[in-house]
Amino acid sequence: MQFALLYNETPEEQGRRDTADAPAYWGAWSAYMGAMAAAGVMHSGQGLLPPATATTLRTAGGKWQVHDGPFADTKEQLGGFVILEVPDLDTALEWAARAPCAGAGSVEIRPVMPPPPAG
Amino acid sequence: MEARRIAEDAARTAYGRLLALLASRSRDIAAAEDALASAFAAALQHWPVSGVPANPEAWLFTTARRTLGAARARAATASAGEAMLAQLAEERAEAAMPDFPDKRLKLLFVCTHPAIAEAAQAPLMLQTVLGLDAARIAAAFLVTPAAMGQALVRAKGRIRAAGIAFTVPQPDVRPARLAAIRSAIYAAYGTGWEALTTADGRLAGLAQEAEYLARLLLAQLPDDPESAGLLALILFCEARRSARRDSNGDFVPLSRQDPKSWSMPHISEAEVLLRAAARHHSPGRFQLEAAIQSLHNHQRMTGEPLSAPLLGLYDRLLAVAPSIGAAIARAAALAQAGEPAAALAALDALAARCTSHQPWWAARARALHASGKRDAAQLAAARAAGLTTDPAVRAYLLSNKFFSD
């Protein structure tokens, strides 16, 4: 079964990427991602730059409305995601609990939608 | 408010006793829980107004049983039977007894009956004996509250449907059934041990609850050496709990802990229990594990290396209760005893089952380092760091301290 793990970080946690604490921050994430890759459960995944780099687009009556920043400001921000190939939700939860952001932020686990029925 | 406090006290101390008594004949744990919950609600409503009864527990028991009786009478109109009448008569006779019989041991046997899914046994025990709610138990066992709720409902349904009796099993099966109780208590303790190490403390651990259950079991079976061993093991671990973090919240391995920061009352109690258990000359898994912790403590307190006796204890432990954890710990002891090649060979034999097992990768990293394979050791330590759920342990595994300790 495929699950998406969406890693939500607090702004403070994500801010560590640009401080003297960066080696510890990246060390924790690369160890975690490396363990998933080595266990053969990782289908794909990406990290994301902070919400300040986001551009949001909406169309209304054929016109583009573009603004800087994320769609909504929230306490936690999406820092990245992976798609896991694991037998069940319990295994997905085990991997989610190992994420460096599981303590201060959160991990949202969503089953990947199966293809819609044909015809 | 005084009445509220007494009701809450009674809820904490008498919950399991009352539930065991209410459910023991009907075998309907869910109905007994509902009745007990409404009795506690009634107490909170009545006691502040009309005063706290002379015997709060008796009041709660009578009130809950009245609710149960009414529910049963409604259910019985269609399927009335002599069995139910006999049961009511029996309960009336019991109510006349001055003291409540303590049926919690029987409740422990029910919760760990082989017909109940093993994963549900410890949660069921925590809920029925201590009255913990499903959400709290779910958090400790790392499953969703809904899944835990379903597992508990299924287990209770099974007890009623399969007719699992509230009895102490026959002598021929008793040792195996007692072992199941001890394993479930230790499983509950294990979740607490890990959970309480999380920095944010969001997961309220169940360590104290498990210690309570181990004490309860030993109080019911004072002559059972393995139950004494279980409590001793829990106390040894509890003694060192706070020493595992320094003032910055950083992880401190046993080899770096200051014995002065251990809880001596816990250690003394554990040593006394262990010595008394040893007089039965019937060592088992928990006595051996407790003895191993005792040796680790001595090694740290006296500085005297005790590798040979430690390895001997691990061998005996693996002979009576083979487990991945014990096999890894034995390999770690080998590495510490200056035999990294033997340690690596022992770890290699477990590799297939340990792809994503953090303690195996940490032990392997140490053994590789001791064999002079520095690069491989770094990779193994990083793999272990990626597998832990504990931020302090993760930071420790990624730091230089890990290899210098």
Short mmCIF file of N, CA and C in Angstrom, two decimals, chain B residues 102 104-109 112 125 129 168 174-175 177-186 209-231 234 286:
data_model
loop_
_atom_site.label_atom_id
_atom_site.label_comp_id
_atom_site.label_asym_id
_atom_site.label_seq_id
_atom_site.Cartn_x
_atom_site.Cartn_y
_atom_site.Cartn_z
N ASP B 102 -11.04 -9.73 46.26
CA ASP B 102 -10.23 -9.09 45.22
C ASP B 102 -10.10 -10.05 44.05
N ARG B 104 -8.96 -9.21 41.08
CA ARG B 104 -8.15 -8.62 40.02
C ARG B 104 -7.19 -9.61 39.38
N LEU B 105 -6.72 -10.60 40.18
CA LEU B 105 -5.82 -11.59 39.57
C LEU B 105 -6.57 -12.35 38.46
N LYS B 106 -7.84 -12.69 38.76
CA LYS B 106 -8.64 -13.39 37.75
C LYS B 106 -8.84 -12.49 36.53
N LEU B 107 -9.01 -11.21 36.79
CA LEU B 107 -9.17 -10.27 35.67
C LEU B 107 -7.89 -10.22 34.82
N LEU B 108 -6.74 -10.28 35.48
CA LEU B 108 -5.48 -10.31 34.74
C LEU B 108 -5.40 -11.57 33.87
N PHE B 109 -5.85 -12.69 34.42
CA PHE B 109 -5.85 -13.93 33.63
C PHE B 109 -6.79 -13.81 32.43
N THR B 112 -5.31 -11.74 29.53
CA THR B 112 -4.19 -12.33 28.80
C THR B 112 -4.51 -13.75 28.36
N MET B 125 -5.63 -4.86 29.80
CA MET B 125 -5.26 -4.85 31.21
C MET B 125 -5.24 -3.43 31.77
N VAL B 129 -8.06 -2.79 34.55
CA VAL B 129 -7.58 -2.77 35.93
C VAL B 129 -7.37 -1.34 36.43
N VAL B 168 -8.80 -18.71 38.19
CA VAL B 168 -7.36 -18.95 38.16
C VAL B 168 -7.17 -20.28 37.42
N ARG B 174 -1.09 -23.08 34.35
CA ARG B 174 -0.90 -21.83 35.08
C ARG B 174 0.42 -21.14 34.78
N PRO B 175 1.55 -21.89 34.72
CA PRO B 175 2.82 -21.19 34.45
C PRO B 175 2.79 -20.43 33.13
N ARG B 177 0.18 -19.28 31.57
CA ARG B 177 -0.76 -18.16 31.64
C ARG B 177 -0.19 -17.02 32.47
N LEU B 178 0.57 -17.36 33.53
CA LEU B 178 1.22 -16.31 34.32
C LEU B 178 2.28 -15.59 33.49
N ALA B 179 2.98 -16.37 32.65
CA ALA B 179 4.00 -15.77 31.79
C ALA B 179 3.35 -14.74 30.86
N ALA B 180 2.14 -15.04 30.39
CA ALA B 180 1.45 -14.10 29.51
C ALA B 180 1.11 -12.81 30.25
N ILE B 181 0.71 -12.92 31.53
CA ILE B 181 0.41 -11.73 32.32
C ILE B 181 1.67 -10.87 32.46
N ARG B 182 2.78 -11.54 32.80
CA ARG B 182 4.02 -10.78 33.01
C ARG B 182 4.48 -10.12 31.72
N SER B 183 4.35 -10.83 30.59
CA SER B 183 4.76 -10.23 29.32
C SER B 183 3.93 -8.99 29.01
N ALA B 184 2.63 -9.08 29.27
CA ALA B 184 1.76 -7.94 28.97
C ALA B 184 2.12 -6.75 29.86
N ILE B 185 2.41 -7.01 31.14
CA ILE B 185 2.80 -5.90 32.03
C ILE B 185 4.10 -5.28 31.54
N TYR B 186 5.03 -6.15 31.12
CA TYR B 186 6.31 -5.62 30.66
C TYR B 186 6.15 -4.87 29.35
N GLU B 209 2.05 3.08 35.63
CA GLU B 209 0.92 2.16 35.59
C GLU B 209 1.42 0.72 35.55
N ALA B 210 2.46 0.48 34.75
CA ALA B 210 2.99 -0.87 34.65
C ALA B 210 3.61 -1.30 35.98
N GLU B 211 4.31 -0.38 36.64
CA GLU B 211 4.89 -0.70 37.95
C GLU B 211 3.78 -1.08 38.93
N TYR B 212 2.67 -0.33 38.86
CA TYR B 212 1.54 -0.63 39.73
C TYR B 212 1.02 -2.05 39.47
N LEU B 213 0.90 -2.40 38.18
CA LEU B 213 0.40 -3.74 37.83
C LEU B 213 1.37 -4.82 38.31
N ALA B 214 2.67 -4.56 38.19
CA ALA B 214 3.66 -5.55 38.64
C ALA B 214 3.57 -5.74 40.15
N ARG B 215 3.35 -4.63 40.87
CA ARG B 215 3.19 -4.74 42.33
C ARG B 215 1.91 -5.50 42.67
N LEU B 216 0.86 -5.21 41.91
CA LEU B 216 -0.41 -5.90 42.14
C LEU B 216 -0.24 -7.40 41.94
N LEU B 217 0.44 -7.79 40.87
CA LEU B 217 0.64 -9.21 40.57
C LEU B 217 1.44 -9.88 41.69
N LEU B 218 2.49 -9.22 42.15
CA LEU B 218 3.32 -9.81 43.19
C LEU B 218 2.57 -9.89 44.52
N ALA B 219 1.71 -8.89 44.78
CA ALA B 219 0.93 -8.93 46.02
C ALA B 219 -0.02 -10.12 46.01
N GLN B 220 -0.51 -10.48 44.81
CA GLN B 220 -1.43 -11.62 44.72
C GLN B 220 -0.66 -12.94 44.77
N LEU B 221 0.60 -12.92 44.34
CA LEU B 221 1.41 -14.15 44.27
C LEU B 221 2.76 -13.91 44.92
N PRO B 222 2.78 -13.69 46.25
CA PRO B 222 4.04 -13.28 46.89
C PRO B 222 5.15 -14.33 46.76
N ASP B 223 4.80 -15.59 46.49
CA ASP B 223 5.83 -16.62 46.41
C ASP B 223 6.27 -16.93 45.00
N ASP B 224 5.87 -16.11 44.05
CA ASP B 224 6.22 -16.41 42.66
C ASP B 224 7.50 -15.67 42.29
N PRO B 225 8.62 -16.41 42.11
CA PRO B 225 9.91 -15.72 41.90
C PRO B 225 9.94 -14.90 40.62
N GLU B 226 9.29 -15.35 39.56
CA GLU B 226 9.34 -14.60 38.31
C GLU B 226 8.56 -13.28 38.41
N SER B 227 7.48 -13.27 39.19
CA SER B 227 6.75 -12.01 39.37
C SER B 227 7.59 -11.03 40.17
N ALA B 228 8.36 -11.56 41.13
CA ALA B 228 9.31 -10.72 41.86
C ALA B 228 10.38 -10.20 40.91
N GLY B 229 10.83 -11.09 40.00
CA GLY B 229 11.84 -10.69 39.02
C GLY B 229 11.34 -9.57 38.13
N LEU B 230 10.07 -9.67 37.72
CA LEU B 230 9.49 -8.62 36.86
C LEU B 230 9.51 -7.28 37.57
N LEU B 231 9.05 -7.27 38.84
CA LEU B 231 9.03 -6.00 39.57
C LEU B 231 10.46 -5.48 39.78
N ILE B 234 11.67 -3.84 36.57
CA ILE B 234 11.05 -2.53 36.37
C ILE B 234 11.68 -1.50 37.31
N PHE B 286 12.57 -12.99 33.66
CA PHE B 286 12.61 -11.69 34.32
C PHE B 286 13.65 -11.64 35.43
#
